[in-house]
PDB file of C-alpha atoms in Angstrom:
ATOM      1  CA  MET A   9      -3.060  35.301 -35.860  1.00 78.00           C
ATOM      2  CA  ALA A  10       0.661  35.463 -37.365  1.00 92.00           C
ATOM      3  CA  ILE A  11       2.441  38.601 -37.686  1.00 95.00           C
ATOM      4  CA  ARG A  12       5.446  38.962 -39.614  1.00 92.00           C
ATOM      5  CA  ALA A  13       7.783  41.598 -37.134  1.00 91.00           C
ATOM      6  CA  ALA A  14       8.785  44.799 -39.172  1.00 89.00           C
ATOM      7  CA  ALA A  15      12.410  43.853 -40.179  1.00 85.00           C
ATOM      8  CA  VAL A  16      13.699  47.293 -40.560  1.00 88.00           C
ATOM      9  CA  SER A  17      11.828  50.228 -39.408  1.00 90.00           C
ATOM     10  CA  GLY A  18      13.498  52.700 -37.577  1.00 92.00           C
ATOM     11  CA  SER A  19      16.556  52.420 -40.257  1.00 91.00           C
ATOM     12  CA  TRP A  20      15.388  51.714 -43.941  1.00 91.00           C
ATOM     13  CA  TYR A  21      12.324  54.002 -43.042  1.00 93.00           C
ATOM     14  CA  PRO A  22      11.078  55.427 -40.125  1.00 95.00           C
ATOM     15  CA  GLY A  23       9.760  53.352 -37.174  1.00 95.00           C
ATOM     16  CA  VAL A  24       7.368  56.667 -35.714  1.00 96.00           C
ATOM     17  CA  ALA A  25       4.098  56.329 -37.815  1.00 97.00           C
ATOM     18  CA  ALA A  26       4.258  60.581 -37.431  1.00 98.00           C
ATOM     19  CA  VAL A  27       7.323  60.695 -39.005  1.00 97.00           C
ATOM     20  CA  LEU A  28       6.439  58.258 -41.740  1.00 96.00           C
ATOM     21  CA  MET A  29       3.443  59.527 -42.762  1.00 97.00           C
ATOM     22  CA  ARG A  30       4.590  63.030 -42.802  1.00 98.00           C
ATOM     23  CA  ASP A  31       8.078  61.632 -44.931  1.00 97.00           C
ATOM     24  CA  VAL A  32       5.148  59.962 -47.473  1.00 95.00           C
ATOM     25  CA  ASP A  33       3.022  62.536 -47.783  1.00 96.00           C
ATOM     26  CA  GLN A  34       6.082  64.545 -48.594  1.00 97.00           C
ATOM     27  CA  TYR A  35       6.952  62.575 -51.441  1.00 96.00           C
ATOM     28  CA  LEU A  36       4.069  62.506 -52.894  1.00 94.00           C
ATOM     29  CA  ALA A  37       3.204  65.934 -52.570  1.00 95.00           C
ATOM     30  CA  ALA A  38       6.953  66.660 -54.693  1.00 95.00           C
ATOM     31  CA  VAL A  39       4.842  64.806 -57.467  1.00 93.00           C
ATOM     32  CA  SER A  40       3.159  67.443 -60.069  1.00 88.00           C
ATOM     33  CA  HIS A  41       1.894  65.164 -62.531  1.00 84.00           C
ATOM     34  CA  ALA A  42       1.451  61.055 -62.563  1.00 76.00           C
ATOM     35  CA  PRO A  43       0.097  59.369 -65.833  1.00 76.00           C
ATOM     36  CA  LEU A  44      -3.383  58.365 -64.775  1.00 72.00           C
ATOM     37  CA  GLY A  45      -5.702  55.252 -65.936  1.00 72.00           C
ATOM     38  CA  GLY A  46      -5.158  52.096 -66.764  1.00 81.00           C
ATOM     39  CA  VAL A  47      -3.041  51.244 -63.810  1.00 86.00           C
ATOM     40  CA  ARG A  48      -2.391  47.030 -63.933  1.00 86.00           C
ATOM     41  CA  ALA A  49       0.890  46.948 -62.098  1.00 87.00           C
ATOM     42  CA  ILE A  50       3.621  49.003 -59.903  1.00 88.00           C
ATOM     43  CA  VAL A  51       7.239  48.166 -60.475  1.00 87.00           C
ATOM     44  CA  ALA A  52       8.893  50.376 -57.575  1.00 87.00           C
ATOM     45  CA  PRO A  53      11.713  50.381 -56.139  1.00 84.00           C
ATOM     46  CA  HIS A  54      11.701  49.667 -52.265  1.00 80.00           C
ATOM     47  CA  ALA A  55      15.268  50.892 -51.197  1.00 83.00           C
ATOM     48  CA  GLY A  56      15.416  53.082 -48.166  1.00 90.00           C
ATOM     49  CA  LEU A  57      12.366  55.433 -48.277  1.00 93.00           C
ATOM     50  CA  MET A  58      15.484  58.331 -48.337  1.00 92.00           C
ATOM     51  CA  PHE A  59      16.275  56.890 -51.566  1.00 93.00           C
ATOM     52  CA  SER A  60      13.461  55.744 -53.397  1.00 93.00           C
ATOM     53  CA  GLY A  61      10.784  57.826 -51.887  1.00 95.00           C
ATOM     54  CA  PRO A  62      10.433  60.166 -54.700  1.00 93.00           C
ATOM     55  CA  VAL A  63      10.065  57.076 -58.069  1.00 92.00           C
ATOM     56  CA  GLY A  64       7.892  55.452 -55.260  1.00 92.00           C
ATOM     57  CA  ALA A  65       5.346  58.152 -54.708  1.00 94.00           C
ATOM     58  CA  TYR A  66       5.389  58.715 -58.822  1.00 90.00           C
ATOM     59  CA  ALA A  67       4.347  54.981 -58.791  1.00 89.00           C
ATOM     60  CA  TYR A  68       1.860  54.943 -56.203  1.00 89.00           C
ATOM     61  CA  LYS A  69      -0.041  58.071 -57.021  1.00 89.00           C
ATOM     62  CA  SER A  70      -0.348  57.166 -61.082  1.00 88.00           C
ATOM     63  CA  ALA A  71      -2.865  54.644 -58.983  1.00 87.00           C
ATOM     64  CA  LEU A  72      -4.621  56.540 -56.971  1.00 84.00           C
ATOM     65  CA  HIS A  73      -7.852  57.156 -58.378  1.00 83.00           C
ATOM     66  CA  GLU A  74      -7.532  53.281 -59.429  1.00 86.00           C
ATOM     67  CA  ASP A  75      -9.491  50.149 -57.602  1.00 86.00           C
ATOM     68  CA  PHE A  76      -7.844  47.560 -56.756  1.00 84.00           C
ATOM     69  CA  GLU A  77      -8.644  44.010 -55.414  1.00 81.00           C
ATOM     70  CA  VAL A  78      -5.341  42.919 -54.295  1.00 80.00           C
ATOM     71  CA  ALA A  79      -2.217  43.930 -53.551  1.00 82.00           C
ATOM     72  CA  VAL A  80       0.859  41.844 -53.911  1.00 84.00           C
ATOM     73  CA  LEU A  81       3.832  42.882 -52.647  1.00 83.00           C
ATOM     74  CA  VAL A  82       7.145  40.935 -54.082  1.00 83.00           C
ATOM     75  CA  GLY A  83      10.729  41.688 -52.640  1.00 80.00           C
ATOM     76  CA  PRO A  84      13.860  39.716 -52.018  1.00 80.00           C
ATOM     77  CA  SER A  85      15.077  38.180 -49.043  1.00 81.00           C
ATOM     78  CA  HIS A  86      17.291  40.219 -47.025  1.00 78.00           C
ATOM     79  CA  PHE A  87      18.416  37.631 -44.030  1.00 82.00           C
ATOM     80  CA  ALA A  88      18.190  34.477 -45.313  1.00 87.00           C
ATOM     81  CA  ALA A  89      19.366  32.689 -49.270  1.00 91.00           C
ATOM     82  CA  PHE A  90      16.472  30.302 -50.537  1.00 91.00           C
ATOM     83  CA  GLU A  91      15.708  28.878 -53.872  1.00 91.00           C
ATOM     84  CA  GLY A  92      11.830  29.718 -54.791  1.00 87.00           C
ATOM     85  CA  ALA A  93       9.352  32.192 -53.407  1.00 87.00           C
ATOM     86  CA  ALA A  94       8.327  32.694 -49.613  1.00 88.00           C
ATOM     87  CA  LEU A  95       4.378  33.161 -49.386  1.00 91.00           C
ATOM     88  CA  TRP A  96       2.911  34.941 -45.777  1.00 90.00           C
ATOM     89  CA  PRO A  97      -0.149  32.484 -45.686  1.00 92.00           C
ATOM     90  CA  ASP A  98      -2.229  34.014 -43.038  1.00 93.00           C
ATOM     91  CA  GLY A  99      -2.544  37.361 -40.379  1.00 95.00           C
ATOM     92  CA  GLY A 100      -0.837  40.569 -41.611  1.00 95.00           C
ATOM     93  CA  PHE A 101       2.606  42.293 -41.422  1.00 93.00           C
ATOM     94  CA  GLU A 102       3.334  44.803 -38.809  1.00 95.00           C
ATOM     95  CA  CYS A 103       4.500  48.313 -39.825  1.00 93.00           C
ATOM     96  CA  PRO A 104       4.578  51.940 -37.868  1.00 95.00           C
ATOM     97  CA  LEU A 105       1.538  52.320 -39.382  1.00 95.00           C
ATOM     98  CA  GLY A 106      -0.285  49.461 -37.893  1.00 95.00           C
ATOM     99  CA  VAL A 107      -0.382  45.930 -39.042  1.00 96.00           C
ATOM    100  CA  VAL A 108      -1.692  45.202 -42.797  1.00 93.00           C
ATOM    101  CA  PRO A 109      -3.779  42.220 -43.101  1.00 94.00           C
ATOM    102  CA  VAL A 110      -2.977  39.229 -45.526  1.00 94.00           C
ATOM    103  CA  ASP A 111      -5.562  38.460 -47.755  1.00 93.00           C
ATOM    104  CA  GLU A 112      -6.111  35.143 -46.535  1.00 93.00           C
ATOM    105  CA  ALA A 113      -7.731  33.920 -49.953  1.00 93.00           C
ATOM    106  CA  GLY A 114      -5.893  35.190 -52.375  1.00 91.00           C
ATOM    107  CA  ALA A 115      -2.631  33.636 -50.916  1.00 92.00           C
ATOM    108  CA  ARG A 116      -3.941  30.673 -50.607  1.00 93.00           C
ATOM    109  CA  ALA A 117      -5.453  31.113 -54.703  1.00 93.00           C
ATOM    110  CA  LEU A 118      -1.147  32.311 -55.535  1.00 90.00           C
ATOM    111  CA  ALA A 119      -0.241  29.387 -53.565  1.00 91.00           C
ATOM    112  CA  ALA A 120      -2.464  27.185 -55.874  1.00 93.00           C
TER     113      ALA A 120
END
């Protein structure tokens, strides 16, 4: 299984699971209200957690009671310039909370 290593763990967000969970929980707890229902997509910043955490928490809390078949993360290339888009087709993404598996059938459908 191909695992995409975490590129900035420990610099733009905590690299230790317990610290990351604490920070995310604090951002979520600070959201007093969020729109509920009918969430089809979330556009949220992914800058360093210390910068984007409050806005991200609001966005993701709005989807708290929704059911999703798939989540698609779209982001820029931070280290190499290229035309088009890249797709990680299988395996998973490493993060402090463990490996997040790629929906391989979903990746194939997206590529098609």
